Amino acid sequence: MPSIRFANVLLETKPRALSYPTMYYHTDQLITPSGENGEWTINGAGTVDFTTYFNALSVLKLQKYTRATGFALHIDVKSAGEVTLTQTCAERLSMNPEIVKDNSQTVAGDNDWHTVTLDISVDEHTVLAGFQIATTAATEIRNGYYEVSFDGEPRDVELSIATTTFRKEKFIERNIELVKTELLASDYDIAKHLTMHVIDNGSTLDAAALSDEHVIVTPNENVGGAGGFARGMIESLEQSTPATHVLLMDDDVEVSPESILRTYNLLRIVNDEYAEAFVSGAMLNIEDTQDQKEDTGFISTYDGSCVPAKPPLQVTKFVDVVYNECFDESVCVPEDAHRYAAWWYCVIPTTVIERNGLPLPIFVRFDDVEYGIRCNPKFMTMNGICVWHAKFDIRYNAGVERYQTVRNQMIGQAVTGLAPSMKTMLHSLHHMVDLESRKFNYTDAELALDGFEDFLKGPKFIMQPVAQERFMRANREKEKLVPFDELKKQAAEMGITDFDPDMLTRQVIDFDEPRSFQQRVFDFVTKNGQRFGTDKLVAIRFDGRGGEPETALGSDGDRVEYTIIPSAGWLYPAGMIHNENVIIAIDWATRKGVIRVKDAKRYKEVMKRYKRDMAYYKKHADRLAAEYLAAGPQMQSMRFWKQYLGMD
């Protein structure tokens, strides 16, 4: 029966591994790298457990996704003392690794290298399998890996990595180097069947220096992630040996080459049921390395937002590692919700691309969501297949989260149907406009309306190469935060003399107060005091774009009252805002902020525009739906994209 070297026992000296070693092992003894051939030393008597995120074998998922029939561990050990290797396992409710009785091997301490092969015992309850090493003296280990036996022959896999970059040279050059040195230069089978396409939307990379037979850097127009990934798909389909699978991967991620290797091996032994499934790599946080944010997501049927299918997990915790593997989407994902895999790490079979077409030309945001829902695939996820990505919640961008999100939600709904009805997306629009207005951020409320109005222009507008200009315009017109020194100066000019941003703490910025029922009713009915009349205290126009205030606020000598809240648009600290006229919104991650002032007149202008747009939509809804639905096949076609990208 054939077998494959499926996953290596992974030990690394990268900063994330040194900071969070329990992603790799748990030990009561120091472990250090000790040789040029991958040797590591357990520096004395003790026990090391490898039933972890990277080093436990995903038995449950291998039995579900592949033709696996058996499993074995291979590892070389060398010690002056006796060494015992014992299998461990985890079931669904295991709280700690469980020892598998009578499945261990002992190696005599003779200071010679010994290759240990441990057949892994599993049953219908096994979720994970791993191993422990117990030593009586300092011990070296090397060349550890899991072997998987399987029915039939390995599939022919030609894997293409398609990554789109825009002025992220530091990230992308590091990832190119990792792919070259740890995969293409390796003795693994993947080295003969891997191509990397780097689509350089910023045209800032040295394509000649970075490119070779297996890595191709292609300068491209700035057509966003959607355009870059579409180009990557096309290049993968048309390379000298056409790809069977395309791995779409963000540029601003850190990746472990072992994740790519395991992905390739998974594809080689996948069963017929999952042969056209997407492999969805998990997103872990670069800032908090052990935190898993998402591996697949779904569209909320309430407001059209993207929701992680799983709760936040910490992959240093054994119970979370087990949960990650035996997660049941039927319990946690609503029955009528549509799932997707984000393109920070997503493998798509080229047969699916040929059948379902290319992404929509929507620049950034919801391109991966729409595509995943359109294709409606099965998904494969697995411990150890992941990337590290910067947290979304500390890099909020209103140009993306208001303009792009609203526009592309609507387009995706009209073309593909992301949610059961357009009402969901209209609720999302209303929520964004209402939320920003309640926080006196009229500028970003108008950005959301900009996105809606561009959707109302129909597919002919979207099919023109206007996405870049519109996104850049949104970035120019969004609310502008200024550095703390400028913010303090602006506050003083408005009569706020007791504001010192250098004394702020996250607790102060993120704090919220509870509201009484009466306060909640007042805020709802009056939209935080903006619907009925104006407060005489509010006598200033301050547009949030860095302009100078027109008049002072308050009477001479009076202390101007204000409140402090986080600046991120998706947050609503209602208690801090209640009955306030001046808000200082802070982004603590960038040490910037903005002053917002209640402006009932501008609030009414925003709401008048919203109602006008909604009236237009209701009048033309049927026409727009028909136009977008008819344009979908053209926007997804190879012919359209080659013309759009200037490849003809």
XYZ file of C-alpha atoms in Angstrom:
648
model
C 0.000 0.000 0.000
C 1.491 3.401 -0.943
C 2.409 5.972 1.694
C 3.408 9.613 1.819
C 5.555 11.716 4.124
C 2.651 13.935 5.103
C 3.879 16.326 7.833
C 7.201 17.087 9.442
C 7.686 17.394 13.183
C 8.211 21.137 13.109
C 10.768 22.879 15.300
C 11.744 26.452 14.458
C 13.876 29.308 15.709
C 11.737 32.028 14.167
C 10.625 34.765 16.607
C 7.083 33.393 16.792
C 8.408 29.956 17.764
C 10.696 31.382 20.429
C 7.894 33.545 21.827
C 5.201 30.848 21.688
C 6.978 27.459 21.866
C 3.786 25.735 23.040
C 2.481 25.933 19.476
C 5.155 23.288 18.840
C 5.755 21.411 22.109
C 5.183 21.377 25.856
C 8.188 20.501 27.979
C 9.690 20.537 31.448
C 13.190 20.677 29.968
C 15.021 23.212 27.804
C 15.073 22.415 24.062
C 17.589 24.069 21.742
C 18.780 23.718 18.127
C 22.138 21.950 18.111
C 23.291 21.035 14.611
C 23.453 21.966 10.952
C 21.226 19.086 9.841
C 18.129 19.950 11.808
C 19.179 18.430 15.133
C 17.565 19.666 18.340
C 18.684 18.809 21.862
C 16.556 18.085 24.923
C 19.041 19.367 27.478
C 18.549 16.844 30.275
C 16.144 14.390 31.857
C 12.516 15.300 31.270
C 9.424 14.890 29.113
C 8.499 16.674 25.888
C 4.980 16.448 24.511
C 4.366 17.133 20.821
C 0.542 16.922 20.851
C 0.289 20.517 19.704
C -1.046 22.766 16.948
C 1.859 22.123 14.593
C 3.001 18.687 15.710
C -0.121 16.626 16.357
C -1.435 14.625 13.409
C -4.956 15.581 12.314
C -6.340 12.030 12.246
C -10.032 12.934 12.228
C -9.661 15.260 9.267
C -7.334 12.952 7.350
C -9.916 10.208 7.674
C -12.620 12.628 6.500
C -10.805 14.329 3.611
C -8.436 11.658 2.291
C -7.996 8.005 1.436
C -5.825 7.439 4.528
C -5.649 3.887 5.858
C -2.852 4.086 8.416
C -0.432 6.396 10.209
C 3.109 6.135 11.561
C 5.669 8.356 13.284
C 9.333 8.306 12.299
C 12.047 10.121 14.252
C 15.777 9.799 14.871
C 17.035 9.933 18.484
C 20.472 9.868 20.100
C 21.194 9.872 23.822
C 23.557 8.717 26.565
C 20.517 7.667 28.591
C 17.388 5.660 27.979
C 14.716 7.333 25.805
C 11.070 6.291 25.567
C 8.695 7.444 22.814
C 4.999 7.012 23.572
C 1.951 7.727 21.423
C -0.586 10.256 22.646
C -4.066 11.012 21.385
C -7.039 13.292 21.902
C -10.747 12.654 21.701
C -13.398 15.350 21.336
C -13.612 16.174 25.041
C -9.985 15.590 25.989
C -8.530 18.256 28.265
C -4.944 16.976 28.079
C -3.026 14.613 25.795
C -3.936 11.038 26.648
C -1.308 8.292 26.718
C -1.998 5.350 24.411
C -1.144 2.326 26.561
C 1.163 -0.334 25.144
C 2.217 1.833 22.215
C 5.717 2.983 23.026
C 9.298 2.200 22.158
C 12.439 2.511 24.265
C 15.901 3.275 22.890
C 19.025 2.353 24.821
C 21.414 5.125 25.771
C 24.508 4.350 23.670
C 25.184 7.730 22.048
C 24.313 6.350 18.582
C 21.559 7.530 16.279
C 18.489 5.268 16.201
C 15.508 5.586 13.851
C 12.298 4.926 15.736
C 9.114 3.982 13.863
C 5.932 4.065 15.909
C 2.764 2.774 14.269
C -0.065 5.017 15.406
C -3.136 3.417 16.899
C -6.441 5.158 16.149
C -10.145 4.399 16.428
C -13.414 6.132 15.570
C -13.016 8.494 18.541
C -9.514 9.766 17.689
C -9.310 13.456 16.781
C -5.545 13.971 17.114
C -2.535 11.699 17.474
C 0.817 12.806 18.833
C 3.735 11.613 20.906
C 5.818 12.220 23.993
C 9.539 11.767 24.480
C 10.733 10.865 27.996
C 14.499 11.092 28.523
C 16.887 10.203 31.342
C 19.723 12.301 29.916
C 20.405 14.933 27.301
C 18.954 13.712 24.004
C 19.218 14.787 20.377
C 16.350 14.412 17.908
C 16.085 14.982 14.163
C 14.123 14.078 11.029
C 10.757 13.589 12.699
C 7.742 13.162 10.446
C 4.338 11.518 10.121
C 3.746 8.997 7.355
C 0.258 8.364 5.980
C -0.665 5.181 4.085
C -3.537 5.466 1.638
C -5.588 3.617 -0.948
C -4.936 4.087 -4.636
C -2.275 6.251 -6.235
C -1.284 9.819 -5.365
C -3.002 12.459 -7.447
C -0.996 14.560 -9.880
C -0.829 18.005 -8.291
C 0.701 21.083 -9.900
C 0.440 23.793 -7.250
C 0.636 27.477 -8.114
C 0.969 30.173 -5.471
C -0.650 33.412 -6.658
C 0.073 36.348 -4.399
C -0.914 39.937 -5.100
C 1.187 42.752 -3.697
C 1.036 46.517 -3.562
C 4.099 48.175 -2.033
C 4.611 45.481 0.611
C 8.181 44.697 -0.413
C 9.339 43.576 3.031
C 6.643 40.922 3.376
C 6.630 39.617 -0.169
C 10.397 39.388 -0.581
C 10.637 37.393 2.649
C 7.912 35.004 1.480
C 9.604 34.561 -1.901
C 12.848 33.686 -0.129
C 11.094 31.163 2.127
C 9.449 29.448 -0.842
C 12.750 29.302 -2.715
C 14.949 28.032 0.113
C 12.590 25.738 2.028
C 10.405 24.317 -0.739
C 11.886 24.751 -4.215
C 15.402 23.871 -3.015
C 14.200 20.895 -0.973
C 14.204 17.156 -1.749
C 10.405 16.981 -1.357
C 8.158 16.135 -4.294
C 6.643 19.630 -4.145
C 9.918 21.107 -5.442
C 9.150 19.677 -8.889
C 5.509 20.798 -8.918
C 5.409 24.323 -7.494
C 5.281 27.704 -9.231
C 4.945 31.079 -7.523
C 3.295 33.985 -9.348
C 3.816 37.378 -7.711
C 1.440 39.935 -9.207
C 3.012 43.309 -8.445
C 0.217 45.883 -8.556
C 2.617 48.589 -7.394
C 5.346 47.713 -9.930
C 7.948 48.348 -7.220
C 9.660 44.947 -7.095
C 12.834 44.108 -9.019
C 11.169 41.517 -11.223
C 14.365 40.475 -13.005
C 16.272 39.875 -9.772
C 13.485 37.998 -7.993
C 12.209 35.873 -10.892
C 13.539 32.496 -11.975
C 12.188 29.279 -13.479
C 9.694 28.753 -10.646
C 9.087 32.285 -9.309
C 7.594 34.770 -11.755
C 7.120 38.412 -10.757
C 4.632 40.166 -13.048
C 4.202 43.965 -12.954
C 0.502 44.831 -13.077
C -1.755 47.863 -13.041
C -3.119 48.750 -9.611
C -6.361 46.825 -10.006
C -6.689 45.827 -6.351
C -6.767 42.386 -4.829
C -9.546 41.206 -7.145
C -7.600 42.191 -10.257
C -4.318 40.874 -8.933
C -5.752 37.502 -7.980
C -7.613 37.282 -11.294
C -4.273 37.841 -13.047
C -2.694 35.183 -10.824
C -5.413 32.687 -11.735
C -4.950 33.403 -15.441
C -1.155 33.066 -15.237
C -1.549 29.782 -13.331
C -3.904 28.341 -15.930
C -1.597 29.388 -18.780
C 1.811 28.482 -17.324
C 3.915 25.925 -19.238
C 2.560 23.078 -17.105
C -0.936 24.272 -16.193
C -1.677 24.349 -12.488
C -4.171 21.913 -10.995
C -4.600 24.111 -7.913
C -4.042 27.798 -7.200
C -3.105 28.966 -3.713
C -4.253 32.566 -3.337
C -2.248 34.290 -0.612
C -2.123 37.871 0.661
C 1.101 39.822 0.403
C 1.149 41.127 3.990
C 1.280 37.739 5.704
C 3.919 35.590 7.313
C 3.702 31.998 6.163
C 5.299 28.768 7.334
C 6.557 26.757 4.332
C 5.454 23.657 6.236
C 1.852 24.823 5.801
C 2.312 24.859 2.018
C 4.007 21.453 2.096
C 1.156 19.910 4.098
C -1.355 21.506 1.741
C 0.372 19.920 -1.256
C 0.459 16.511 0.416
C -3.189 16.787 1.414
C -4.144 17.456 -2.213
C -2.196 14.387 -3.375
C -4.203 11.972 -1.214
C -7.588 13.729 -1.118
C -10.618 11.500 -1.670
C -13.198 11.944 -4.406
C -15.699 13.685 -2.112
C -13.251 16.514 -1.360
C -11.359 16.531 -4.663
C -12.763 19.966 -5.559
C -12.862 21.380 -2.047
C -11.132 24.663 -1.139
C -8.285 24.426 1.362
C -8.798 27.345 3.743
C -5.778 28.300 5.813
C -6.406 29.874 9.189
C -5.549 33.496 9.924
C -3.501 33.895 13.082
C -2.520 37.328 14.405
C 0.976 38.632 13.810
C 0.687 40.769 16.949
C -0.646 37.970 19.203
C 0.880 34.966 17.517
C -1.214 32.300 19.223
C -4.599 33.895 18.444
C -6.586 32.332 15.615
C -9.075 34.785 14.147
C -10.731 32.773 11.371
C -10.331 29.815 9.060
C -13.676 29.994 7.270
C -16.483 32.508 7.591
C -20.084 33.089 6.648
C -22.302 36.021 5.771
C -24.602 37.187 8.525
C -28.197 37.005 7.366
C -28.931 39.908 9.730
C -26.630 42.620 8.427
C -24.485 41.120 5.658
C -21.292 41.254 7.698
C -18.512 38.669 7.540
C -18.572 36.394 10.591
C -15.885 33.834 11.534
C -17.395 30.354 11.637
C -15.437 29.530 14.794
C -15.048 31.528 17.988
C -11.608 33.058 18.655
C -9.126 30.335 19.597
C -5.640 30.265 21.089
C -3.610 27.570 19.394
C -1.220 27.300 22.343
C -4.076 25.769 24.358
C -4.622 22.043 23.984
C -8.416 22.233 24.294
C -8.552 24.843 21.513
C -6.312 22.716 19.275
C -8.764 19.827 19.716
C -11.804 22.089 19.202
C -10.258 23.416 16.004
C -10.251 19.917 14.499
C -13.634 18.576 15.626
C -15.587 21.803 15.069
C -19.047 21.115 13.669
C -20.196 23.908 11.357
C -23.781 22.632 11.414
C -23.986 23.669 15.072
C -22.335 27.100 14.799
C -23.212 28.337 11.301
C -26.865 29.257 10.595
C -28.521 26.869 8.173
C -29.341 29.589 5.631
C -25.933 31.320 5.830
C -23.380 31.023 3.017
C -19.764 30.102 3.843
C -16.599 31.365 2.206
C -12.820 31.099 2.531
C -10.783 34.308 2.685
C -7.898 34.823 0.296
C -5.141 35.346 2.845
C -4.631 31.572 2.221
C -7.093 29.729 0.003
C -6.427 26.855 -2.399
C -8.830 26.557 -5.337
C -8.800 23.668 -7.857
C -8.419 25.008 -11.391
C -11.358 22.851 -12.499
C -13.504 25.062 -10.248
C -12.028 28.229 -11.796
C -12.680 26.942 -15.314
C -16.271 26.117 -14.411
C -17.158 29.188 -12.305
C -15.007 31.897 -13.838
C -12.856 34.623 -12.285
C -13.550 37.167 -9.511
C -15.710 40.249 -9.945
C -13.822 43.501 -10.762
C -14.508 45.121 -7.387
C -10.925 46.027 -6.387
C -10.870 45.030 -2.694
C -13.288 43.674 -0.078
C -15.891 40.959 -0.686
C -14.086 39.639 -3.794
C -13.139 36.441 -1.950
C -16.504 36.266 -0.185
C -18.495 36.529 -3.411
C -16.257 34.019 -5.193
C -16.436 31.434 -2.429
C -20.214 31.700 -2.199
C -20.567 31.575 -5.996
C -18.523 28.366 -6.206
C -20.243 26.816 -3.150
C -17.455 24.290 -2.468
C -16.707 22.010 0.415
C -13.897 23.302 2.661
C -10.830 21.626 4.135
C -9.142 23.155 7.178
C -6.457 21.669 9.386
C -4.221 22.515 12.322
C -0.854 23.710 11.041
C -2.173 25.136 7.742
C -2.191 28.870 8.412
C -0.689 32.313 7.939
C -0.062 35.211 10.303
C -1.830 38.429 9.379
C -2.036 41.862 11.003
C -5.166 42.302 13.120
C -8.056 43.905 11.277
C -9.244 45.690 14.410
C -6.069 47.795 14.723
C -5.926 48.886 11.076
C -9.390 50.249 10.472
C -9.755 52.056 7.147
C -13.049 53.801 6.430
C -12.273 53.856 2.711
C -12.501 50.065 2.814
C -15.014 49.509 5.609
C -17.518 52.096 4.462
C -17.156 52.842 0.735
C -15.801 49.500 -0.537
C -17.821 47.318 1.820
C -21.181 48.916 1.033
C -20.607 49.002 -2.718
C -19.273 45.466 -2.965
C -21.851 43.947 -0.615
C -24.532 45.260 -2.927
C -22.781 44.089 -6.098
C -22.091 40.649 -4.663
C -25.689 40.313 -3.570
C -27.021 41.397 -6.962
C -24.732 39.085 -8.954
C -24.451 36.024 -6.731
C -26.730 36.294 -3.715
C -24.569 36.482 -0.612
C -27.564 36.575 1.732
C -31.183 35.404 1.366
C -32.279 38.844 0.113
C -31.087 42.385 -0.643
C -32.861 43.505 2.525
C -29.844 42.233 4.456
C -27.453 44.525 2.569
C -29.839 47.480 2.828
C -29.927 46.901 6.572
C -26.120 46.966 6.564
C -26.133 50.322 4.750
C -28.655 51.789 7.180
C -26.649 50.519 10.142
C -23.418 52.097 8.876
C -24.983 55.487 8.125
C -26.872 55.491 11.416
C -23.869 54.343 13.477
C -21.468 56.920 12.059
C -24.040 59.705 12.384
C -24.723 58.864 16.028
C -20.997 59.309 16.654
C -21.009 62.635 14.744
C -18.823 61.099 12.012
C -20.819 62.535 9.140
C -17.822 62.250 6.802
C -17.692 58.456 6.913
C -21.479 58.169 6.861
C -21.282 59.941 3.509
C -18.599 57.491 2.353
C -21.090 54.665 2.844
C -23.569 56.578 0.706
C -20.869 57.111 -1.926
C -20.503 53.337 -2.145
C -24.255 52.852 -2.435
C -24.561 55.489 -5.140
C -21.784 53.874 -7.188
C -23.683 50.583 -6.962
C -26.779 52.411 -8.220
C -24.854 53.389 -11.369
C -25.103 49.771 -12.503
C -22.594 47.195 -13.757
C -21.403 49.250 -16.744
C -19.824 51.690 -14.287
C -18.120 48.886 -12.321
C -16.820 47.247 -15.504
C -14.879 50.371 -16.399
C -11.368 50.697 -14.905
C -12.609 53.182 -12.304
C -12.203 51.115 -9.145
C -8.740 52.425 -8.309
C -9.749 56.071 -8.690
C -12.910 55.627 -6.648
C -11.041 53.847 -3.856
C -8.339 56.505 -3.811
C -11.046 59.159 -3.689
C -12.651 57.377 -0.724
C -9.285 57.338 1.036
C -8.877 61.056 0.395
C -12.354 61.925 1.627
C -12.568 59.708 4.699
C -12.332 61.221 8.168
C -8.730 62.276 8.758
C -7.048 61.475 12.048
C -4.109 63.662 13.056
C -1.088 62.975 15.297
C -1.473 63.644 19.009
C 0.467 66.917 18.987
C -1.786 68.350 16.283
C -4.858 66.932 18.025
C -3.918 68.659 21.269
C -3.454 71.925 19.395
C -6.866 71.627 17.724
C -8.487 70.869 21.063
C -6.928 73.963 22.658
C -8.164 76.154 19.791
C -11.673 74.901 20.508
C -11.405 75.744 24.192
C -10.589 72.215 25.351
C -7.622 73.016 27.552
C -7.540 69.948 29.811
C -7.011 67.336 27.078
C -3.586 65.663 27.169
C -3.382 62.730 24.712
C 0.009 61.691 26.071
C -1.694 60.697 29.326
C -4.268 58.444 27.660
C -4.436 54.731 28.373
C -6.286 52.016 26.508
C -8.621 51.630 29.469
C -9.696 55.257 29.134
C -10.100 55.020 25.359
C -11.999 51.720 25.346
C -14.169 52.386 28.417
C -17.940 52.541 28.084
C -20.665 53.302 30.597
C -24.009 51.503 30.960
C -27.157 53.414 30.023
C -30.520 53.407 31.753
C -33.637 52.428 29.822
C -34.696 56.066 29.618
C -31.296 57.070 28.249
C -31.451 54.338 25.615
C -34.900 55.478 24.520
C -33.750 59.100 24.315
C -30.690 58.194 22.225
C -32.763 56.018 19.890
C -35.549 58.528 19.327
C -33.341 61.612 18.981
C -30.279 59.922 17.398
C -28.129 61.233 20.212
C -29.880 64.587 20.289
C -29.646 65.354 16.573
C -33.178 64.867 15.236
C -35.051 67.634 17.043
C -33.507 71.105 17.098
C -29.939 72.028 17.902
C -28.049 72.659 21.081
C -26.811 76.248 21.370
C -23.513 74.887 22.613
C -22.868 73.423 19.186
C -21.708 76.439 17.233
C -18.746 75.001 15.368
C -18.164 73.346 12.031
C -15.329 70.852 12.126
C -15.363 68.536 9.130
C -13.012 65.770 10.281
C -10.662 66.328 7.365
C -8.026 68.326 9.180
C -9.618 71.721 8.598
C -9.510 74.581 11.074
C -12.523 75.243 13.326
C -14.670 78.167 12.209
C -15.693 79.370 15.656
C -14.922 78.659 19.252
C -17.108 76.295 21.265
C -18.743 77.455 24.468
C -18.560 80.767 26.242
C -15.312 82.484 27.135
C -13.810 80.921 30.213
C -16.224 77.986 30.256
C -14.818 74.467 30.348
C -15.793 72.597 27.192
C -17.155 69.153 28.014
C -16.107 66.274 25.801
C -15.892 62.498 25.772
C -13.231 60.082 24.525
C -14.028 56.998 22.448
C -12.174 54.647 20.061
C -12.129 55.810 16.444
C -12.826 52.452 14.741
C -16.109 52.673 12.879
C -17.574 49.354 13.980
C -17.508 50.306 17.688
C -20.379 52.074 19.470
C -19.596 53.148 23.050
C -23.141 54.419 23.540
C -22.803 55.263 27.222
C -19.812 57.530 26.659
C -21.589 59.399 23.865
C -24.937 59.909 25.618
C -25.817 63.592 26.044
C -22.423 64.700 24.703
C -21.737 67.355 22.086
C -18.020 66.874 21.501
C -16.251 63.566 20.844
C -12.518 63.008 20.670
C -12.048 59.736 18.790
C -8.698 58.017 19.319
C -6.800 55.333 17.414
C -4.359 54.236 20.078
C -2.441 51.917 17.700
C -1.322 54.835 15.483
C -1.389 57.528 18.219
C -3.790 59.644 16.208
C -7.226 61.091 16.768
C -9.953 63.412 15.552
C -12.397 65.847 17.139
C -16.064 65.479 16.202
C -18.762 67.989 17.067
C -22.506 67.423 17.022
C -23.996 69.134 13.993
C -27.754 68.675 13.693
C -27.824 70.454 10.347
C -25.258 68.149 8.803
C -26.997 65.128 10.333
C -30.207 66.112 8.556
C -28.318 66.580 5.286
C -26.893 63.063 5.558
C -30.295 61.552 6.308
C -31.927 63.489 3.467
C -29.333 62.083 1.078
C -29.863 58.569 2.459
C -33.642 58.796 1.939
C -33.166 60.151 -1.582
C -30.836 57.269 -2.453
C -33.242 54.718 -1.006
C -36.123 56.185 -2.981
C -34.071 55.899 -6.175
C -33.148 52.302 -5.374
C -36.738 51.255 -4.691
C -37.827 52.766 -8.006
C -35.044 51.064 -9.983
C -34.470 47.866 -7.933
C -35.838 45.465 -10.526
C -33.862 47.050 -13.352
C -30.615 47.028 -11.353
C -31.120 43.411 -10.309
C -31.639 42.347 -13.914
C -28.633 44.344 -15.172
C -26.209 42.977 -12.575
C -27.443 39.419 -13.019
C -27.032 39.668 -16.792
C -23.551 41.232 -16.489
C -22.258 38.613 -14.053
C -21.053 36.039 -16.619
C -19.240 38.726 -18.619
C -17.496 40.211 -15.549
C -16.337 36.721 -14.543
C -15.050 35.734 -17.976
C -11.471 35.275 -19.128
C -12.121 37.517 -22.133
C -13.315 40.409 -19.963
C -10.419 40.141 -17.538
C -7.722 39.944 -20.201
C -9.076 43.131 -21.728
C -9.486 44.778 -18.307
C -5.895 43.882 -17.355
C -4.437 44.883 -20.728
C -3.260 41.335 -21.460
C -4.692 41.158 -25.005
